[in-house]
Amino acid sequence: MKFDVLCPTIQQMNTKRLDLNLLATLEALLEEQNVTRAAERLHLSQPAVSAQLNRLRDMFNDPLLIPAQRGMTPTTMALELLTPLRLALDQVRDTVTTHQHFDPLSANLSVTLACTDYLQTVIGLSLIQTLRQQAPNIRIAIRNLEPSRLETQMVRGEVDLALMTPDEAPPLLRTRHLYDEHYVLVGRKDHPQLTGDMTLEDYTLLEHAVVSLSGGGFFTPVDQALQALGHSRNVVLSVPSFLFIPELVAQSHLVALVPWRLVEKRTDLKIVKAPIVATGFPVGMVWHERNHGHSAHRWIREQIGNVLAD
């Protein structure tokens, strides 16, 4: 590996003094900005990490991290080092893992997956069953998707893979299209007005529940489309998540437009095509370059693709 990619400073150093373990320690220190947390992350003692920090300071002829009221503050040189340091170490990790034979039955690792609650429901059971059967020692942590923080989370290794609309992913991340979702109209099994041949006027007279992800909204793109046609519907309830909708409409007189995969296996609901088209959305996988060549991550992406693809 060429360490001179780190920064021009290294080109002036004696590269024989460089040690991958030291550079891994430097990465942890710069990201954690705390010796104790860096030691825990590296599974080393605090004195050992402090000793390595002293060696790093000597190597770079810079304090790198300065004690602050809470933790430590990186110097200007340290901030310049962080991004190229991550890239260089990721290249080493990728080279090592790519050439290792991956055996799902013996693989032992944890992977963090970020997605919306809708996708947690759609993928959850099938993915868990697949992994328990084929890779019993792989652990999956599922967390809520935070689009505005996703790139930072992936750079820091806090999120390994995300499921989301690919067009909304940060441009520097890799994406793969999985399927295109569409909306269906649902209500309870014996709903008397919910029919496949209802007119637009019939549709607007029903009592509707809508999803407002930001909370509290009663006017959606569907209502905007209806307004353009000279109609309005009777929206009586707004909820912040799709997950509440199936149970709600199954036990009430309400109807709602929901993603088809959320309700495709529900036998207690009547599912019909709405007389107005609700724009669907694509679903894809998103991941960072650091995990692109990792054999285990490639395998997991393939399993998710098998579970979700059309």
GROMACS .gro file of C-alpha atoms in nm:
model
  310
    1MET     CA    1   0.000   0.000   0.000
    2LYS     CA    2   0.117   0.353  -0.074
    3PHE     CA    3   0.093   0.557   0.241
    4ASP     CA    4   0.179   0.877   0.058
    5VAL     CA    5  -0.192   0.904  -0.029
    6LEU     CA    6  -0.252   1.018   0.328
    7CYS     CA    7  -0.120   1.368   0.275
    8PRO     CA    8   0.190   1.553   0.158
    9THR     CA    9   0.320   1.546   0.515
   10ILE     CA   10   0.381   1.170   0.496
   11GLN     CA   11   0.589   1.211   0.182
   12GLN     CA   12   0.840   1.396   0.396
   13MET     CA   13   0.849   1.119   0.661
   14ASN     CA   14   1.048   0.801   0.690
   15THR     CA   15   0.773   0.556   0.582
   16LYS     CA   16   0.962   0.266   0.743
   17ARG     CA   17   0.839   0.402   1.075
   18LEU     CA   18   0.476   0.367   0.973
   19ASP     CA   19   0.277   0.087   1.132
   20LEU     CA   20  -0.075  -0.018   1.030
   21ASN     CA   21  -0.167  -0.069   1.394
   22LEU     CA   22  -0.061   0.286   1.470
   23LEU     CA   23  -0.262   0.421   1.181
   24ALA     CA   24  -0.568   0.225   1.295
   25THR     CA   25  -0.520   0.379   1.640
   26LEU     CA   26  -0.493   0.724   1.485
   27GLU     CA   27  -0.818   0.667   1.295
   28ALA     CA   28  -0.999   0.561   1.613
   29LEU     CA   29  -0.859   0.857   1.809
   30LEU     CA   30  -0.956   1.109   1.544
   31GLU     CA   31  -1.308   0.969   1.517
   32GLU     CA   32  -1.371   0.922   1.889
   33GLN     CA   33  -1.168   1.225   2.010
   34ASN     CA   34  -1.138   1.043   2.339
   35VAL     CA   35  -0.860   0.805   2.451
   36THR     CA   36  -1.088   0.589   2.666
   37ARG     CA   37  -1.347   0.536   2.391
   38ALA     CA   38  -1.075   0.473   2.132
   39ALA     CA   39  -0.920   0.212   2.362
   40GLU     CA   40  -1.255   0.037   2.405
   41ARG     CA   41  -1.310   0.036   2.029
   42LEU     CA   42  -0.963  -0.108   1.965
   43HIS     CA   43  -0.986  -0.356   2.256
   44LEU     CA   44  -0.669  -0.210   2.405
   45SER     CA   45  -0.587  -0.060   2.742
   46GLN     CA   46  -0.598   0.315   2.788
   47PRO     CA   47  -0.222   0.336   2.868
   48ALA     CA   48  -0.144   0.142   2.548
   49VAL     CA   49  -0.345   0.385   2.337
   50SER     CA   50  -0.188   0.684   2.514
   51ALA     CA   51   0.158   0.540   2.438
   52GLN     CA   52   0.063   0.494   2.072
   53LEU     CA   53  -0.066   0.852   2.058
   54ASN     CA   54   0.273   0.973   2.183
   55ARG     CA   55   0.445   0.775   1.906
   56LEU     CA   56   0.208   0.923   1.649
   57ARG     CA   57   0.279   1.275   1.775
   58ASP     CA   58   0.649   1.210   1.737
   59MET     CA   59   0.604   1.068   1.387
   60PHE     CA   60   0.394   1.356   1.259
   61ASN     CA   61   0.573   1.621   1.465
   62ASP     CA   62   0.231   1.751   1.568
   63PRO     CA   63   0.015   1.719   1.883
   64LEU     CA   64  -0.269   1.575   1.667
   65LEU     CA   65  -0.514   1.585   1.959
   66ILE     CA   66  -0.524   1.856   2.224
   67PRO     CA   67  -0.693   1.803   2.564
   68ALA     CA   68  -1.026   1.988   2.586
   69GLN     CA   69  -1.302   2.025   2.844
   70ARG     CA   70  -1.474   1.718   2.698
   71GLY     CA   71  -1.245   1.471   2.531
   72MET     CA   72  -0.982   1.603   2.289
   73THR     CA   73  -0.980   1.847   1.999
   74PRO     CA   74  -0.800   1.753   1.673
   75THR     CA   75  -0.538   1.988   1.536
   76THR     CA   76  -0.553   2.127   1.183
   77MET     CA   77  -0.310   1.859   1.065
   78ALA     CA   78  -0.521   1.587   1.227
   79LEU     CA   79  -0.832   1.708   1.045
   80GLU     CA   80  -0.640   1.705   0.716
   81LEU     CA   81  -0.529   1.348   0.785
   82LEU     CA   82  -0.866   1.198   0.871
   83THR     CA   83  -1.028   1.156   0.528
   84PRO     CA   84  -0.722   1.019   0.342
   85LEU     CA   85  -0.642   0.801   0.642
   86ARG     CA   86  -0.988   0.643   0.630
   87LEU     CA   87  -0.957   0.583   0.256
   88ALA     CA   88  -0.615   0.421   0.292
   89LEU     CA   89  -0.721   0.192   0.577
   90ASP     CA   90  -1.046   0.104   0.401
   91GLN     CA   91  -0.839  -0.001   0.100
   92VAL     CA   92  -0.634  -0.234   0.318
   93ARG     CA   93  -0.945  -0.380   0.484
   94ASP     CA   94  -1.112  -0.427   0.149
   95THR     CA   95  -0.808  -0.600   0.002
   96VAL     CA   96  -0.789  -0.841   0.293
   97THR     CA   97  -1.161  -0.925   0.308
   98THR     CA   98  -1.208  -0.948  -0.067
   99HIS     CA   99  -0.952  -1.226  -0.094
  100GLN     CA  100  -1.088  -1.421   0.198
  101HIS     CA  101  -1.324  -1.707   0.117
  102PHE     CA  102  -1.668  -1.627   0.258
  103ASP     CA  103  -1.860  -1.910   0.419
  104PRO     CA  104  -2.205  -1.799   0.545
  105LEU     CA  105  -2.227  -2.090   0.790
  106SER     CA  106  -1.906  -1.990   0.969
  107ALA     CA  107  -1.921  -1.610   0.921
  108ASN     CA  108  -1.938  -1.415   1.244
  109LEU     CA  109  -2.009  -1.043   1.215
  110SER     CA  110  -2.267  -0.772   1.279
  111VAL     CA  111  -2.426  -0.559   1.007
  112THR     CA  112  -2.632  -0.244   1.066
  113LEU     CA  113  -2.922  -0.183   0.827
  114ALA     CA  114  -3.111   0.148   0.814
  115CYS     CA  115  -3.458   0.176   0.661
  116THR     CA  116  -3.806   0.318   0.715
  117ASP     CA  117  -4.063   0.142   0.931
  118TYR     CA  118  -4.248   0.035   0.615
  119LEU     CA  119  -3.938  -0.143   0.485
  120GLN     CA  120  -3.863  -0.288   0.829
  121THR     CA  121  -4.202  -0.458   0.807
  122VAL     CA  122  -4.162  -0.566   0.444
  123ILE     CA  123  -3.812  -0.712   0.478
  124GLY     CA  124  -3.794  -0.807   0.846
  125LEU     CA  125  -3.931  -1.159   0.877
  126SER     CA  126  -3.807  -1.287   0.539
  127LEU     CA  127  -3.455  -1.155   0.592
  128ILE     CA  128  -3.432  -1.288   0.947
  129GLN     CA  129  -3.549  -1.633   0.836
  130THR     CA  130  -3.298  -1.637   0.550
  131LEU     CA  131  -3.006  -1.536   0.770
  132ARG     CA  132  -3.095  -1.772   1.053
  133GLN     CA  133  -3.098  -2.061   0.808
  134GLN     CA  134  -2.793  -1.975   0.598
  135ALA     CA  135  -2.574  -1.762   0.826
  136PRO     CA  136  -2.671  -1.823   1.190
  137ASN     CA  137  -2.379  -1.622   1.335
  138ILE     CA  138  -2.443  -1.302   1.140
  139ARG     CA  139  -2.625  -1.044   1.349
  140ILE     CA  140  -2.838  -0.771   1.189
  141ALA     CA  141  -2.911  -0.446   1.371
  142ILE     CA  142  -3.203  -0.261   1.213
  143ARG     CA  143  -3.231   0.111   1.282
  144ASN     CA  144  -3.450   0.394   1.158
  145LEU     CA  145  -3.334   0.569   0.842
  146GLU     CA  146  -3.203   0.924   0.886
  147PRO     CA  147  -3.147   1.049   0.529
  148SER     CA  148  -2.976   1.373   0.632
  149ARG     CA  149  -2.717   1.183   0.840
  150LEU     CA  150  -2.677   0.873   0.624
  151GLU     CA  151  -2.350   0.962   0.449
  152THR     CA  152  -2.183   1.057   0.778
  153GLN     CA  153  -2.312   0.740   0.944
  154MET     CA  154  -2.173   0.526   0.663
  155VAL     CA  155  -1.836   0.700   0.664
  156ARG     CA  156  -1.810   0.638   1.038
  157GLY     CA  157  -1.923   0.277   1.004
  158GLU     CA  158  -2.239   0.334   1.208
  159VAL     CA  159  -2.458   0.214   0.918
  160ASP     CA  160  -2.347  -0.051   0.669
  161LEU     CA  161  -2.646  -0.066   0.438
  162ALA     CA  162  -2.963   0.137   0.380
  163LEU     CA  163  -3.293   0.065   0.205
  164MET     CA  164  -3.451   0.376   0.059
  165THR     CA  165  -3.547   0.558  -0.260
  166PRO     CA  166  -3.216   0.556  -0.453
  167ASP     CA  167  -3.270   0.906  -0.594
  168GLU     CA  168  -3.266   1.044  -0.240
  169ALA     CA  169  -2.931   0.885  -0.152
  170PRO     CA  170  -2.618   1.102  -0.117
  171PRO     CA  171  -2.443   1.110  -0.458
  172LEU     CA  172  -2.115   0.957  -0.336
  173LEU     CA  173  -2.281   0.636  -0.213
  174ARG     CA  174  -2.339   0.326  -0.425
  175THR     CA  175  -2.697   0.225  -0.509
  176ARG     CA  176  -2.885  -0.071  -0.655
  177HIS     CA  177  -3.249  -0.065  -0.763
  178LEU     CA  178  -3.463  -0.341  -0.611
  179TYR     CA  179  -3.826  -0.283  -0.705
  180ASP     CA  180  -4.092  -0.023  -0.779
  181GLU     CA  181  -4.366   0.011  -0.519
  182HIS     CA  182  -4.723   0.117  -0.594
  183TYR     CA  183  -5.020   0.214  -0.380
  184VAL     CA  184  -5.347   0.027  -0.326
  185LEU     CA  185  -5.668   0.123  -0.152
  186VAL     CA  186  -5.749  -0.082   0.159
  187GLY     CA  187  -6.033  -0.116   0.405
  188ARG     CA  188  -6.193  -0.381   0.621
  189LYS     CA  189  -6.290  -0.709   0.455
  190ASP     CA  190  -6.667  -0.638   0.455
  191HIS     CA  191  -6.651  -0.265   0.376
  192PRO     CA  192  -6.974  -0.206   0.175
  193GLN     CA  193  -6.854   0.096  -0.028
  194LEU     CA  194  -6.506  -0.034  -0.109
  195THR     CA  195  -6.532  -0.189  -0.455
  196GLY     CA  196  -6.307  -0.230  -0.753
  197ASP     CA  197  -6.544  -0.042  -0.984
  198MET     CA  198  -6.607   0.264  -0.767
  199THR     CA  199  -6.612   0.605  -0.934
  200LEU     CA  200  -6.398   0.901  -0.836
  201GLU     CA  201  -6.704   1.055  -0.668
  202ASP     CA  202  -6.758   0.734  -0.467
  203TYR     CA  203  -6.391   0.745  -0.362
  204THR     CA  204  -6.406   1.103  -0.236
  205LEU     CA  205  -6.710   1.028  -0.018
  206LEU     CA  206  -6.531   0.757   0.181
  207GLU     CA  207  -6.371   0.837   0.516
  208HIS     CA  208  -5.994   0.847   0.459
  209ALA     CA  209  -5.691   0.804   0.680
  210VAL     CA  210  -5.366   0.953   0.545
  211VAL     CA  211  -5.000   0.927   0.641
  212SER     CA  212  -4.809   1.244   0.721
  213LEU     CA  213  -4.446   1.150   0.788
  214SER     CA  214  -4.376   1.494   0.932
  215GLY     CA  215  -4.687   1.467   1.148
  216GLY     CA  216  -5.026   1.639   1.151
  217GLY     CA  217  -5.080   1.692   0.778
  218PHE     CA  218  -5.416   1.631   0.609
  219PHE     CA  219  -5.326   1.742   0.255
  220THR     CA  220  -5.115   1.501   0.049
  221PRO     CA  221  -5.009   1.479  -0.319
  222VAL     CA  222  -5.325   1.275  -0.377
  223ASP     CA  223  -5.536   1.562  -0.245
  224GLN     CA  224  -5.342   1.798  -0.469
  225ALA     CA  225  -5.425   1.578  -0.771
  226LEU     CA  226  -5.791   1.562  -0.669
  227GLN     CA  227  -5.802   1.939  -0.630
  228ALA     CA  228  -5.671   1.979  -0.987
  229LEU     CA  229  -5.965   1.765  -1.102
  230GLY     CA  230  -6.214   1.973  -0.906
  231HIS     CA  231  -6.260   1.720  -0.623
  232SER     CA  232  -6.170   1.681  -0.257
  233ARG     CA  233  -6.189   1.377  -0.032
  234ASN     CA  234  -6.308   1.334   0.325
  235VAL     CA  235  -5.982   1.300   0.525
  236VAL     CA  236  -6.071   1.235   0.889
  237LEU     CA  237  -5.745   1.103   1.032
  238SER     CA  238  -5.371   1.171   0.990
  239VAL     CA  239  -5.105   0.938   1.133
  240PRO     CA  240  -4.722   0.957   1.120
  241SER     CA  241  -4.657   0.600   1.002
  242PHE     CA  242  -4.793   0.343   0.757
  243LEU     CA  243  -4.763   0.068   1.020
  244PHE     CA  244  -5.070   0.182   1.212
  245ILE     CA  245  -5.293   0.190   0.903
  246PRO     CA  246  -5.366  -0.182   0.835
  247GLU     CA  247  -5.492  -0.250   1.189
  248LEU     CA  248  -5.681   0.077   1.192
  249VAL     CA  249  -5.879   0.020   0.873
  250ALA     CA  250  -5.935  -0.350   0.949
  251GLN     CA  251  -6.140  -0.251   1.254
  252SER     CA  252  -6.314   0.066   1.136
  253HIS     CA  253  -6.501   0.225   0.847
  254LEU     CA  254  -6.190   0.410   0.729
  255VAL     CA  255  -5.998   0.345   0.406
  256ALA     CA  256  -5.642   0.437   0.313
  257LEU     CA  257  -5.389   0.431   0.032
  258VAL     CA  258  -5.086   0.222   0.137
  259PRO     CA  259  -4.785   0.057  -0.033
  260TRP     CA  260  -4.892  -0.278  -0.176
  261ARG     CA  261  -4.611  -0.483  -0.017
  262LEU     CA  262  -4.720  -0.366   0.326
  263VAL     CA  263  -5.058  -0.541   0.294
  264GLU     CA  264  -5.015  -0.807   0.023
  265LYS     CA  265  -5.034  -1.092   0.277
  266ARG     CA  266  -5.318  -0.951   0.487
  267THR     CA  267  -5.629  -1.168   0.458
  268ASP     CA  268  -5.839  -0.945   0.684
  269LEU     CA  269  -5.838  -0.652   0.443
  270LYS     CA  270  -6.015  -0.572   0.119
  271ILE     CA  271  -5.756  -0.448  -0.132
  272VAL     CA  272  -5.869  -0.267  -0.449
  273LYS     CA  273  -5.728  -0.037  -0.713
  274ALA     CA  274  -5.807   0.326  -0.640
  275PRO     CA  275  -5.990   0.532  -0.906
  276ILE     CA  276  -5.710   0.790  -0.880
  277VAL     CA  277  -5.345   0.710  -0.944
  278ALA     CA  278  -5.114   0.766  -0.647
  279THR     CA  279  -4.753   0.803  -0.758
  280GLY     CA  280  -4.544   0.511  -0.635
  281PHE     CA  281  -4.176   0.509  -0.551
  282PRO     CA  282  -3.864   0.301  -0.625
  283VAL     CA  283  -3.684   0.111  -0.349
  284GLY     CA  284  -3.315   0.033  -0.358
  285MET     CA  285  -3.008  -0.052  -0.153
  286VAL     CA  286  -2.746   0.209  -0.064
  287TRP     CA  287  -2.397   0.143   0.069
  288HIS     CA  288  -2.055   0.305   0.108
  289GLU     CA  289  -1.756   0.226  -0.107
  290ARG     CA  290  -1.580   0.088   0.200
  291ASN     CA  291  -1.819  -0.212   0.200
  292HIS     CA  292  -1.846  -0.259  -0.175
  293GLY     CA  293  -1.586  -0.535  -0.210
  294HIS     CA  294  -1.635  -0.696   0.131
  295SER     CA  295  -1.734  -1.058   0.066
  296ALA     CA  296  -1.977  -1.080   0.359
  297HIS     CA  297  -2.146  -0.754   0.270
  298ARG     CA  298  -2.173  -0.860  -0.094
  299TRP     CA  299  -2.344  -1.181   0.018
  300ILE     CA  300  -2.587  -0.995   0.247
  301ARG     CA  301  -2.676  -0.751  -0.031
  302GLU     CA  302  -2.748  -1.048  -0.255
  303GLN     CA  303  -2.979  -1.203   0.007
  304ILE     CA  304  -3.170  -0.878   0.048
  305GLY     CA  305  -3.195  -0.851  -0.329
  306ASN     CA  306  -3.342  -1.201  -0.343
  307VAL     CA  307  -3.596  -1.117  -0.072
  308LEU     CA  308  -3.709  -0.784  -0.216
  309ALA     CA  309  -3.650  -0.791  -0.590
  310ASP     CA  310  -3.946  -0.817  -0.827
   0.00000   0.00000   0.00000
